[in-house]
Coordinates of C-alpha atoms and ligand atoms in Angstrom, one line a residue:
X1 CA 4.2 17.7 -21.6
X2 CA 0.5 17.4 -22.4
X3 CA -1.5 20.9 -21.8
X4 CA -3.2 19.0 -18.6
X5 CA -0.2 17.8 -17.1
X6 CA 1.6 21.5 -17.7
X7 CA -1.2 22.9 -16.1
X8 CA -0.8 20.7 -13.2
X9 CA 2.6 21.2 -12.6
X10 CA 1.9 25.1 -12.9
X11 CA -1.2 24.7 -10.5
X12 CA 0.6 22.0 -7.5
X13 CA 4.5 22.4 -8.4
X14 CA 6.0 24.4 -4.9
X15 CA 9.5 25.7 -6.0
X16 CA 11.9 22.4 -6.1
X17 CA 9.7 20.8 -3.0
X18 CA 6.7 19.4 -4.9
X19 CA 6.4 18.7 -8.7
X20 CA 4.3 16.9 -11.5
X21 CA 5.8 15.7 -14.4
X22 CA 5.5 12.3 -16.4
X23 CA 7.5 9.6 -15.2
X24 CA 9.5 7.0 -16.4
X25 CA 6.7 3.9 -15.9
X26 CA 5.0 6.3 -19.2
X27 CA 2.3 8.5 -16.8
X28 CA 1.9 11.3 -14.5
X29 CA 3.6 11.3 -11.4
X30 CA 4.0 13.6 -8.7
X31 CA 7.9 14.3 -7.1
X32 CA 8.4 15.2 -3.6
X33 CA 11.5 16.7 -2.0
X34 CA 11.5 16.7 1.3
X35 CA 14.0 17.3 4.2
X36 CA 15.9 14.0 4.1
X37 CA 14.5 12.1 1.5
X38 CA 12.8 12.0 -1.8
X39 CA 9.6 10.2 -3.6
X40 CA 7.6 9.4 -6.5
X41 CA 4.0 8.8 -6.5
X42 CA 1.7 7.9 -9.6
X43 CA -1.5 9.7 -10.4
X44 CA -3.1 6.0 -11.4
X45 CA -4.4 4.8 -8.5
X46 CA -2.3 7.3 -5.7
X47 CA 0.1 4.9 -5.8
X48 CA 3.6 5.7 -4.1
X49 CA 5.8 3.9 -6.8
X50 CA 9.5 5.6 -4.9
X51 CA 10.9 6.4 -1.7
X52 CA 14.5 7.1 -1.1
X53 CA 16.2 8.5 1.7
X54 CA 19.1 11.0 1.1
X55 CA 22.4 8.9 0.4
X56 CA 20.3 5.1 1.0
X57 CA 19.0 2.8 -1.3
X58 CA 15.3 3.1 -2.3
X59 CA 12.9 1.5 0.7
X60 CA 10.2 0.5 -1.8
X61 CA 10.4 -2.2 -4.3
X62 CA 9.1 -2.0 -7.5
X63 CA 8.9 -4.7 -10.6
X64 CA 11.3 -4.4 -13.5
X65 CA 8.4 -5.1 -15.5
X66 CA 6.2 -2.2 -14.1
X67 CA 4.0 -0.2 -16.4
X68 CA 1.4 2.9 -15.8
X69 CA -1.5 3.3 -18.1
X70 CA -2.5 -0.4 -18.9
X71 CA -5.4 -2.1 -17.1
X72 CA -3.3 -3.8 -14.5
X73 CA -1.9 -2.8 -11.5
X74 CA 1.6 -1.7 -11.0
X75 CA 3.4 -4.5 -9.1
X76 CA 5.4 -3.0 -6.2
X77 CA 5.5 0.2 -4.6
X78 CA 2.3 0.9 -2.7
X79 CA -0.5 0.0 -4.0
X80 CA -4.0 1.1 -2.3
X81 CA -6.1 -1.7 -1.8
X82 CA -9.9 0.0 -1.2
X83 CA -13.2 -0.8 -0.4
X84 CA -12.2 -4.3 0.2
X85 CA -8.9 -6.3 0.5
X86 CA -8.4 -9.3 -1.0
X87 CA -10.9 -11.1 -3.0
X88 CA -14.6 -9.8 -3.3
X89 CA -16.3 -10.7 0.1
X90 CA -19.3 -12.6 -2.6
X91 CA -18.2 -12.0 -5.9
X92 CA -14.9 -13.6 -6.8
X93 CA -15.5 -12.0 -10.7
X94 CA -14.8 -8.3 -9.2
X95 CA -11.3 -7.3 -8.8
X96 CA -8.8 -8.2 -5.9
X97 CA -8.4 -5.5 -4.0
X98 CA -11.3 -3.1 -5.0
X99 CA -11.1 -0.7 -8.1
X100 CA -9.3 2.2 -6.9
X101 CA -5.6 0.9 -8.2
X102 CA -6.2 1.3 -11.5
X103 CA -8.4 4.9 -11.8
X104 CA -6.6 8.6 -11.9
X105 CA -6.6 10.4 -8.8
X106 CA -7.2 14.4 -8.8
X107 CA -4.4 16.2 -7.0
X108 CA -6.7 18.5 -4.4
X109 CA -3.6 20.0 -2.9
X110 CA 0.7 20.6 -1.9
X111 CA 2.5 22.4 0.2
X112 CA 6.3 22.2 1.5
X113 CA 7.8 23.1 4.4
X114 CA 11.1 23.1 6.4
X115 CA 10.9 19.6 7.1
X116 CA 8.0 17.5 4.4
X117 CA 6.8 18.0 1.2
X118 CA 3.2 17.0 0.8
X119 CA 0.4 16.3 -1.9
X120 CA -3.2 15.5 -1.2
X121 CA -4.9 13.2 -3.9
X122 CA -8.2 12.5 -4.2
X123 CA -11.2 10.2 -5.6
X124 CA -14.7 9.5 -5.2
X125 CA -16.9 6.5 -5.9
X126 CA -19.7 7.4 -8.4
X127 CA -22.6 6.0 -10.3
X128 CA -20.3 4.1 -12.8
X129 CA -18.7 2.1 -9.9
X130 CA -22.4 1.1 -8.2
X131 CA -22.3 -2.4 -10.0
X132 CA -18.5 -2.7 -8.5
X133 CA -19.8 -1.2 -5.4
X134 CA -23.5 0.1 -4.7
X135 CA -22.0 2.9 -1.9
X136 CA -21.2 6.4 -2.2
X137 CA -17.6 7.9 -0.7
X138 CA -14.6 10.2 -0.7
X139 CA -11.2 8.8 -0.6
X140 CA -7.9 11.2 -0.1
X141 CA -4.6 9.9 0.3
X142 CA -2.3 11.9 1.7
X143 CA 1.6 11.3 1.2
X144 CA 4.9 13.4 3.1
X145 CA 8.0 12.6 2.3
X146 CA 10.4 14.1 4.8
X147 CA 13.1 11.9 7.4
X148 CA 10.2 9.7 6.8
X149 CA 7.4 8.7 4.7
X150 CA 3.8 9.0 5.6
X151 CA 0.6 7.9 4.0
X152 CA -2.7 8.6 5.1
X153 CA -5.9 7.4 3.4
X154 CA -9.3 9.0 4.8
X155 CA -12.4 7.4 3.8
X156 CA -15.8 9.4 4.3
X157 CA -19.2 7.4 3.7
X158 CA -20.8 10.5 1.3
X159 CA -23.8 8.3 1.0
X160 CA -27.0 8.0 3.2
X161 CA -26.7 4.1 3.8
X162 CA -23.8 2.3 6.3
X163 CA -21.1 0.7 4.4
X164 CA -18.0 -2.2 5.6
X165 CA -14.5 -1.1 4.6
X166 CA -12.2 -2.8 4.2
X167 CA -8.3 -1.8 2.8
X168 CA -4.9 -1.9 3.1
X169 CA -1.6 0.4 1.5
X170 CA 0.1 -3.1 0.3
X171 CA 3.7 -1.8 1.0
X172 CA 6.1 -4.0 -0.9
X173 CA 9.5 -3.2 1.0
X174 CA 13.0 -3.8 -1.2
X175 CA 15.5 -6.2 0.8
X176 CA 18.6 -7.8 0.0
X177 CA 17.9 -11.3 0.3
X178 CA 14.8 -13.1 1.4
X179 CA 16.5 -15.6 3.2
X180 CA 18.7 -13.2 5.3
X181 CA 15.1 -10.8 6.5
X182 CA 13.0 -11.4 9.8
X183 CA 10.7 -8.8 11.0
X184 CA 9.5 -8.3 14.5
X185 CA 6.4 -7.1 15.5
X186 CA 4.3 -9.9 15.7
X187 CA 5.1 -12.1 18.7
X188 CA 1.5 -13.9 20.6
X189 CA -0.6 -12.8 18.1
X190 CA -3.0 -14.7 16.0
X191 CA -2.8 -14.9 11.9
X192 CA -5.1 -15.8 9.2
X193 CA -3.1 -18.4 7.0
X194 CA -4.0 -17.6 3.4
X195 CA -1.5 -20.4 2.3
X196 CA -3.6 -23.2 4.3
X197 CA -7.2 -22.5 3.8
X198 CA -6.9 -19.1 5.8
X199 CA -6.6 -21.3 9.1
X200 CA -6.3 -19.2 12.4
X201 CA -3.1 -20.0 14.0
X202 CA -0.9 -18.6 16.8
X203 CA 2.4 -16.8 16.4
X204 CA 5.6 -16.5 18.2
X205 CA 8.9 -14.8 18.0
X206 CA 10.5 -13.2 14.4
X207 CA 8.9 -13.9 11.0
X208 CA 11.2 -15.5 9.0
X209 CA 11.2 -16.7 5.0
X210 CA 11.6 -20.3 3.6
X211 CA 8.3 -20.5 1.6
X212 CA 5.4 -18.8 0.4
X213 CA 4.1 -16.4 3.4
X214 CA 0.6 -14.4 3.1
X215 CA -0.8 -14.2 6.0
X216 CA -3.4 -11.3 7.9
X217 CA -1.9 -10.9 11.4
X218 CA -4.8 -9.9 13.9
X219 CA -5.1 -7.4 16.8
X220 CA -1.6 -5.5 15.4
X221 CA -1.5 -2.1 16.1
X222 CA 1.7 -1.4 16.7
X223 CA 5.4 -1.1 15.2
X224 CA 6.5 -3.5 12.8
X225 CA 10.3 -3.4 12.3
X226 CA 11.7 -5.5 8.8
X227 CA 16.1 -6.5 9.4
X228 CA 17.4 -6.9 6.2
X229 CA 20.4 -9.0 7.3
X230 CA 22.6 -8.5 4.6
X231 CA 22.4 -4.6 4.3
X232 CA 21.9 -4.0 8.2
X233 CA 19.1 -1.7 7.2
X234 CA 16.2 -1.6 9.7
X235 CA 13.0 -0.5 8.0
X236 CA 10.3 0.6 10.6
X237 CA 6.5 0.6 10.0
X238 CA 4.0 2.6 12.7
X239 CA 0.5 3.3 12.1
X240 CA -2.3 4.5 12.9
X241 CA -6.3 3.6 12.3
X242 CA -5.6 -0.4 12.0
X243 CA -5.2 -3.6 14.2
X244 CA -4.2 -6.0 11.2
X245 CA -1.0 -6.1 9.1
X246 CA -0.3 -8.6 6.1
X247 CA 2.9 -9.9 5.7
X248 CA 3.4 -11.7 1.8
X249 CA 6.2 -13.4 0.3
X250 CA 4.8 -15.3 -2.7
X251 CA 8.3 -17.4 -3.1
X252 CA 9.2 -19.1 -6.5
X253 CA 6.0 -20.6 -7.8
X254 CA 3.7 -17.8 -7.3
X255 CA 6.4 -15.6 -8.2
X256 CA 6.8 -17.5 -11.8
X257 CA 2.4 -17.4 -11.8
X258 CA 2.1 -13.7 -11.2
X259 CA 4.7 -13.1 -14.5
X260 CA 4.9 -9.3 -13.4
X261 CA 7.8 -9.9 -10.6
X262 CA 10.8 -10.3 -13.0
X263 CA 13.1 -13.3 -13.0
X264 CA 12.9 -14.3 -8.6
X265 CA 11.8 -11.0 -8.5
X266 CA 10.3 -12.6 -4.9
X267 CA 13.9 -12.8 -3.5
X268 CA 14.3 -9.1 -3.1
X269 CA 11.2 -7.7 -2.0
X270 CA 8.6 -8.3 1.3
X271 CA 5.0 -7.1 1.8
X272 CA 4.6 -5.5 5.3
X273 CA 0.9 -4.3 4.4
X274 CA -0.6 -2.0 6.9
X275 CA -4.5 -2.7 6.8
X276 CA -8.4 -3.2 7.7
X277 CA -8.1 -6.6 7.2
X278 CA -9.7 -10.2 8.0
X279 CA -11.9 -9.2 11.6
X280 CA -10.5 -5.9 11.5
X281 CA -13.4 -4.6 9.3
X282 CA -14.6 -1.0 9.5
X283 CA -18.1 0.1 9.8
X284 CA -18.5 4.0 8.0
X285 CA -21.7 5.2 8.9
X286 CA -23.4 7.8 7.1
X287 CA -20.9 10.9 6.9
X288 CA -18.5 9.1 9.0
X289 CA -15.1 9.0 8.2
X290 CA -12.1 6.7 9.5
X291 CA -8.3 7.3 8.4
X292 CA -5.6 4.4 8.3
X293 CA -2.5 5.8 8.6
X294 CA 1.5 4.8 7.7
X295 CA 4.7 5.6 8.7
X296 CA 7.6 4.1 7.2
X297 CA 11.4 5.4 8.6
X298 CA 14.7 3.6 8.4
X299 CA 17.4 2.9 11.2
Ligands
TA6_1 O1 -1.7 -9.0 0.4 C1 -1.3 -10.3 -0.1 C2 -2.1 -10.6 -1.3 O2 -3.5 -10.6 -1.0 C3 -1.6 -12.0 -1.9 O3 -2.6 -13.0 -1.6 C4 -1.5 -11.6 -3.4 O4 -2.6 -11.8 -4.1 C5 -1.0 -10.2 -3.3 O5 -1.9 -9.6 -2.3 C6 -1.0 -9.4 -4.6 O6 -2.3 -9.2 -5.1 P1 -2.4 -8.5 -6.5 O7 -3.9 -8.4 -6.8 O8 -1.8 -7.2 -6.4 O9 -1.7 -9.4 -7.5

């Protein structure tokens, strides 16, 4: 191991609860035991690439083709999608989903106890990001891995002008079969249709899978719960700090366009995205701070 990464793991490692090491996708990742399950999270960009309850299959899905330390994003896992989801609000040339997916996080803290192990990563915007984004801030993303998994990502506006967040931890969820999924959680509530000119439209019932999906659900702050018919697995989804949720399925075409998915790589995953999306933008004043949270368990 390289000296930095050695004196990591002798710095944050907690006995066989928390430790940093370099992992298989060729960069530094940080490995959680906890009380009923295990995971894996990436130094480039915080990203939670593994989650595995004891004796289950993993929750998260991940691309065959996934790769840490080139200049694009790992496909799968959970990628953090900060200061703004989506495409640039005005500039279409900046990067989807802000800049933070691709940058190393510090690790600021761990600790393990009878039930989670936790690590605290952080990062900050600087003067090199004020063409990206002319505001100053502190970002730490906390992840536990216990009978469940837990993100938090706390924002605090370190600057002396209001900014608008927006963000999202894009969860992409590994299911059986596409065809054989629907998720509850959504019934009456109005969506954003990013496959039909991000149209507003009205939903009812279970979200079910035949064709491309992406859509921002509005005014959802509670549980989301993904059946993956063929396994019987349940995968539930609370959280905290948001009122929109994405859910994306880019089907066959888009699948074949991204390139990073594998061969109908689409088939076997789902994005349940828990988010400050669409309307649900937040406003960080000066010094203020505002924390979108994450829990993901299985039934
Ligand atoms: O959250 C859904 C979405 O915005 C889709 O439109 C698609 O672009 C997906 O995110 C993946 O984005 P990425 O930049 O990671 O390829």
């Amino acid at each position: 191991m390289s000296m930095d990464l050695a004196a990591l793991a002798a710095r944050f490692g907690v006995g066989n609860r928390v430790a940093v090491a370099l992992g298989a996708l060729g960069g530094p990742v940080v490995r959680l035991v906890g009380a009923g399950s295990v995971a894996e999270i990436a130094l480039q960009g915080a990203q939670v690439l593994d989650w595995t309850p004891d004796g289950a299959s993993p929750v998260l899905w991940l691309s065959p083709t996934a790769r840490l330390g080139t200049s694009q994003p790992v496909r799968g896992g959970v990628p953090v999608c900060w200061p703004w989801f989506g495409p640039h609000p005005t500039d279409a040339a900046k990067p989807a989903h802000g800049f933070v997916r691709t940058r190393t996080w510090e690790i600021l803290s761990s600790r393990a106890d009878a039930d989670v192990s936790e690590i605290v990563l952080a990062t900050r915007t600087g003067e090199s990001d004020h063409a990206l984004w002319p505001h100053s801030a502190a970002v730490e993303l906390t992840v536990r891995a216990g009978v469940a998994l837990s993100l938090e990502i706390a924002t605090r506006n370190t600057g002396a002008e209001p900014f608008r967040l927006t963000q999202a931890l894009h969860t992409y969820f590994s299911i059986s079969d596409i065809s054989t999924v629907h998720i509850e959680g959504f019934d009456g509530l109005t969506y954003i249709d990013k496959t039909d000119g991000n149209a507003r439209k009205h939903w009812s019932g279970p979200i079910r899978f035949a064709s491309e999906v992406d859509r921002i659900y509005l005014g959802h702050a509670g549980d989301t719960v993904i059946h993956d018919g063929t396994s019987g697995r349940r995968i539930i989804v609370g959280k905290s700090g948001s009122r929109s949720s994405v859910v994306w399925n880019p089907w066959d075409e888009k699948c074949r366009r991204l390139g990073d998915m594998g061969p109908a790589g689409y088939r076997t995953m789902v994005c349940v995205e828990t988010a400050n999306a669409g309307d649900d933008v937040v406003m960080l004043a000066p010094n203020g701070r505002h924390v979108l949270s994450a829990t993901i368990r299985c039934a």
